[in-house]
CSV table of C-alpha atoms in Angstrom, one decimal:
chain,number,residue,atom,x,y,z
A,48,UNK,CA,1.9,-2.5,-10.2
A,49,UNK,CA,3.6,-0.2,-7.8
A,50,UNK,CA,2.7,0.0,-4.1
A,51,UNK,CA,4.5,2.5,-1.9
A,52,UNK,CA,3.4,3.1,1.7
A,53,UNK,CA,4.3,6.0,4.1
A,54,UNK,CA,2.7,7.3,7.2
A,55,UNK,CA,0.3,10.1,6.4
A,56,UNK,CA,1.4,12.5,9.2
A,57,UNK,CA,4.0,12.8,11.9
A,58,UNK,CA,4.7,15.4,14.6
A,59,UNK,CA,8.0,16.0,16.3
A,60,UNK,CA,9.6,18.6,18.5
A,61,UNK,CA,12.3,21.1,17.4
A,62,UNK,CA,15.8,19.7,18.1
A,63,UNK,CA,14.6,16.1,18.1
A,64,UNK,CA,15.2,13.3,15.7
A,65,UNK,CA,12.4,11.8,13.5
A,66,UNK,CA,12.4,8.7,11.3
A,67,UNK,CA,10.0,8.5,8.3
A,68,UNK,CA,9.5,5.0,7.0
A,69,UNK,CA,8.7,3.9,3.5
A,70,UNK,CA,7.8,0.4,2.3
A,71,UNK,CA,7.4,-0.6,-1.3
A,72,UNK,CA,6.4,-3.4,-3.4
A,73,UNK,CA,7.3,-2.8,-7.0
A,74,UNK,CA,7.6,-4.9,-10.2
A,75,UNK,CA,11.1,-3.4,-10.7
A,76,UNK,CA,13.6,-1.4,-8.7
A,77,UNK,CA,16.4,0.8,-9.8
A,78,UNK,CA,16.7,3.1,-6.8
A,79,UNK,CA,14.7,5.0,-4.1
A,80,UNK,CA,14.5,8.8,-3.7
A,81,UNK,CA,13.5,11.0,-0.9
A,82,UNK,CA,12.1,14.5,-1.7
A,83,UNK,CA,11.0,17.4,0.5
A,84,UNK,CA,8.0,19.4,-0.6
A,85,UNK,CA,6.8,22.6,1.1
A,86,UNK,CA,3.1,23.5,0.5
A,87,UNK,CA,2.5,25.0,-2.9
A,88,UNK,CA,6.1,24.3,-4.1
A,89,UNK,CA,7.8,21.7,-6.2
A,90,UNK,CA,9.7,18.9,-4.6
A,91,UNK,CA,13.4,19.2,-3.8
A,92,UNK,CA,15.8,16.3,-3.9
A,93,UNK,CA,17.1,15.0,-0.6
A,94,UNK,CA,18.7,11.6,-1.3
A,95,UNK,CA,19.0,8.6,-3.6
A,96,UNK,CA,19.7,5.1,-2.5
A,97,UNK,CA,20.6,2.3,-4.9
A,98,UNK,CA,22.5,-0.1,-2.6
A,99,UNK,CA,21.6,-1.3,0.9
A,100,UNK,CA,22.8,0.7,3.7
A,101,UNK,CA,22.8,4.2,5.2
A,102,UNK,CA,23.6,7.4,3.2
A,103,UNK,CA,24.3,10.4,5.4
A,104,UNK,CA,24.1,14.0,4.2
A,105,UNK,CA,24.3,16.6,6.9
A,106,UNK,CA,21.2,16.5,9.1
A,107,UNK,CA,19.5,14.1,6.8
A,108,UNK,CA,20.2,10.4,6.3
A,109,UNK,CA,18.5,7.7,4.3
A,110,UNK,CA,18.6,4.0,4.7
A,111,UNK,CA,17.6,1.2,2.2
A,112,UNK,CA,17.1,-2.5,2.5
A,113,UNK,CA,16.2,-3.9,-0.9
A,114,UNK,CA,15.4,-7.4,0.5
A,115,UNK,CA,12.9,-6.0,2.8
A,116,UNK,CA,11.5,-3.4,0.4
A,117,UNK,CA,12.1,-0.8,3.1
A,118,UNK,CA,13.6,2.6,3.5
A,119,UNK,CA,13.7,5.4,6.0
A,120,UNK,CA,14.6,9.0,6.1
A,121,UNK,CA,16.2,10.2,9.3
A,122,UNK,CA,16.1,13.9,10.2
A,123,UNK,CA,18.3,15.1,13.1
A,124,UNK,CA,18.3,18.3,15.0
A,125,UNK,CA,14.9,19.2,13.7
A,126,UNK,CA,14.2,22.8,12.8
A,127,UNK,CA,10.9,24.6,12.3
A,128,UNK,CA,11.7,24.9,8.6
A,129,UNK,CA,11.7,21.1,8.3
A,130,UNK,CA,7.9,21.2,8.5
A,131,UNK,CA,7.0,19.9,5.1
A,132,UNK,CA,5.8,16.9,3.2
A,133,UNK,CA,8.4,14.1,2.6
A,134,UNK,CA,7.9,12.0,-0.5
A,135,UNK,CA,9.4,8.5,-1.0
A,136,UNK,CA,9.7,7.6,-4.7
A,137,UNK,CA,10.8,4.4,-6.3
A,138,UNK,CA,12.7,4.5,-9.6
A,139,UNK,CA,12.0,1.7,-12.2
A,140,UNK,CA,12.0,1.5,-15.9
A,141,UNK,CA,13.4,5.0,-16.3
A,142,UNK,CA,10.7,6.7,-14.3
A,143,UNK,CA,9.6,7.3,-10.7
A,144,UNK,CA,6.5,6.4,-8.7
A,145,UNK,CA,5.8,8.5,-5.7
A,146,UNK,CA,4.2,7.6,-2.4
A,147,UNK,CA,1.5,9.7,-1.0
A,148,UNK,CA,4.0,11.6,1.2
A,149,UNK,CA,4.3,12.1,5.0
A,150,UNK,CA,3.4,15.5,6.4
A,151,UNK,CA,5.8,16.4,9.1
A,152,UNK,CA,5.0,19.1,11.6
A,153,UNK,CA,7.8,20.4,13.8
A,154,UNK,CA,6.6,22.0,17.0
A,155,UNK,CA,8.6,24.4,19.3
B,85,UNK,CA,23.1,24.8,-11.8
B,86,UNK,CA,20.3,22.4,-13.0
B,87,UNK,CA,17.5,24.9,-13.0
B,88,UNK,CA,14.1,24.2,-14.5
B,89,UNK,CA,11.6,26.9,-15.1
B,90,UNK,CA,7.9,26.7,-15.8
B,91,UNK,CA,5.6,29.2,-17.4
B,92,UNK,CA,3.1,30.4,-16.4
B,93,UNK,CA,3.3,29.9,-12.6
B,94,UNK,CA,-0.4,30.1,-12.4
B,95,UNK,CA,-3.3,30.4,-14.9
B,96,UNK,CA,-7.0,30.7,-14.7
B,97,UNK,CA,-9.0,29.7,-17.8
B,98,UNK,CA,-12.6,29.1,-18.8
B,99,UNK,CA,-14.0,25.7,-19.3
B,100,UNK,CA,-13.6,24.5,-22.9
B,101,UNK,CA,-10.5,26.5,-23.6
B,102,UNK,CA,-6.9,25.2,-24.0
B,103,UNK,CA,-3.9,26.1,-21.9
B,104,UNK,CA,-0.3,25.6,-22.7
B,105,UNK,CA,2.4,25.2,-20.0
B,106,UNK,CA,6.1,25.5,-20.8
B,107,UNK,CA,8.9,23.7,-19.1
B,108,UNK,CA,12.5,24.8,-19.7
B,109,UNK,CA,15.8,23.5,-18.6
B,110,UNK,CA,17.8,26.7,-18.2
B,111,UNK,CA,21.4,25.6,-17.9
B,112,UNK,CA,21.5,22.0,-19.1
B,113,UNK,CA,20.2,19.8,-21.9
B,114,UNK,CA,17.3,17.6,-20.9
B,115,UNK,CA,17.0,14.5,-22.9
B,116,UNK,CA,14.0,13.4,-20.8
B,117,UNK,CA,11.3,15.5,-19.2
B,118,UNK,CA,8.5,14.2,-17.0
B,119,UNK,CA,5.1,15.8,-16.4
B,120,UNK,CA,3.3,15.3,-13.1
B,121,UNK,CA,-0.1,16.3,-11.7
B,122,UNK,CA,-0.7,16.9,-8.1
B,123,UNK,CA,-4.1,17.4,-6.5
B,124,UNK,CA,-4.3,19.0,-3.1
B,125,UNK,CA,-2.9,17.0,-0.3
B,126,UNK,CA,-2.0,14.2,-2.7
B,127,UNK,CA,1.3,13.0,-4.1
B,128,UNK,CA,2.7,13.5,-7.5
B,129,UNK,CA,1.1,11.4,-10.2
B,130,UNK,CA,3.2,10.8,-13.3
B,131,UNK,CA,1.3,11.8,-16.5
B,132,UNK,CA,3.8,11.2,-19.2
B,133,UNK,CA,7.5,10.8,-20.0
B,134,UNK,CA,8.7,13.1,-22.8
B,135,UNK,CA,11.9,12.3,-24.8
B,136,UNK,CA,13.3,14.9,-27.1
B,137,UNK,CA,12.4,14.3,-30.7
B,138,UNK,CA,10.0,11.5,-30.1
B,139,UNK,CA,6.4,11.0,-29.0
B,140,UNK,CA,5.6,11.1,-25.3
B,141,UNK,CA,4.9,8.0,-23.4
B,142,UNK,CA,1.7,8.4,-21.4
B,143,UNK,CA,0.8,6.6,-18.2
B,144,UNK,CA,-2.3,4.4,-18.0
B,145,UNK,CA,-5.4,6.4,-17.7
B,146,UNK,CA,-4.0,9.7,-19.0
B,147,UNK,CA,-5.7,10.8,-22.2
B,148,UNK,CA,-3.0,11.7,-24.8
B,149,UNK,CA,-5.5,13.6,-26.9
B,150,UNK,CA,-6.4,15.8,-24.0
B,151,UNK,CA,-2.9,16.4,-22.6
B,152,UNK,CA,-0.7,17.1,-25.6
B,153,UNK,CA,3.0,17.0,-24.9
B,154,UNK,CA,5.7,18.3,-27.2
B,155,UNK,CA,9.4,18.0,-26.5
B,156,UNK,CA,10.8,19.8,-29.6
B,157,UNK,CA,14.2,20.7,-28.2
B,158,UNK,CA,16.6,19.6,-25.5
B,159,UNK,CA,15.6,22.5,-23.3
B,160,UNK,CA,11.8,22.8,-23.9
B,161,UNK,CA,8.8,20.7,-23.4
B,162,UNK,CA,5.2,21.9,-23.5
B,163,UNK,CA,2.0,20.5,-22.0
B,164,UNK,CA,-1.2,21.6,-23.6
B,165,UNK,CA,-4.4,20.9,-21.7
B,166,UNK,CA,-7.1,20.9,-24.4
B,167,UNK,CA,-10.8,21.6,-23.8
B,168,UNK,CA,-10.1,22.1,-20.1
B,169,UNK,CA,-12.7,21.3,-17.5
B,170,UNK,CA,-12.9,22.2,-13.8
B,171,UNK,CA,-11.7,18.7,-12.9
B,172,UNK,CA,-8.5,19.4,-14.7
B,173,UNK,CA,-7.7,22.1,-12.1
B,174,UNK,CA,-4.5,21.0,-10.4
B,175,UNK,CA,-0.8,21.7,-9.8
B,176,UNK,CA,1.2,20.6,-12.8
B,177,UNK,CA,4.9,20.0,-12.3
B,178,UNK,CA,7.6,19.1,-14.8
B,179,UNK,CA,11.0,17.7,-14.1
B,180,UNK,CA,14.0,17.2,-16.3
B,181,UNK,CA,16.8,14.6,-16.5
B,182,UNK,CA,20.1,15.1,-18.2
B,183,UNK,CA,20.5,11.7,-19.6
B,184,UNK,CA,19.3,8.1,-19.7
B,185,UNK,CA,21.9,7.0,-17.2
B,186,UNK,CA,21.3,10.0,-14.9
B,187,UNK,CA,19.1,9.3,-12.0
B,188,UNK,CA,18.4,12.8,-10.6
B,189,UNK,CA,15.4,14.8,-11.7
B,190,UNK,CA,15.3,18.5,-11.4
B,191,UNK,CA,11.8,19.8,-10.8
B,192,UNK,CA,10.3,23.0,-12.1
B,193,UNK,CA,8.4,25.3,-9.7
B,194,UNK,CA,5.0,24.1,-10.9
B,195,UNK,CA,2.0,25.6,-12.6
B,196,UNK,CA,-1.3,26.0,-10.8
B,197,UNK,CA,-4.2,25.7,-13.2
B,198,UNK,CA,-7.7,26.7,-12.2
B,199,UNK,CA,-10.5,26.0,-14.7
B,200,UNK,CA,-13.7,28.0,-14.1
């Protein structure tokens, strides 16, 4: 089976840096996604990691360690609009399994 | 580019009736489409994988006779919820992928179904 764990909620201050962790135990692994989802909307793609290491894309970075079954999403210079749910998803056998998501609240 | 639309965006139906939800890739051909269901404050749960021209592959626990999926063309997949019940009320989201080797999924805006 697939087991993906993320913290349920996190709170951070505008302008700060926040790291959202994701651990996984899956029967197969082809890559790991991070998505952002605002309430009532569909997810939007943030990043995709296949190999170990850090992928940087503007204010957002994603890290993967396949040997540890671990990833994190790093958000810098937080803005109020970053308040959303962040979903970690593992790709295997041509499909993706999603974690329960981390609700991030950015406060002024 | 890579826009996916869903129709309707929201629908209310009576218990026992059937509802059809359309998912279209507007500017690309989608060899594979996925259907997800999301309950409030929960994550996306994959219901089925739909490949153009072949039968959908359903996830364990999803009734294929209740959730009928048709992927008749490279730009259209439909999900029909048959004999809907209040517990089927949920947010249904489709996503599309351009090819087997492609990793990125493009999500539709979702359809909110309420069964009364």
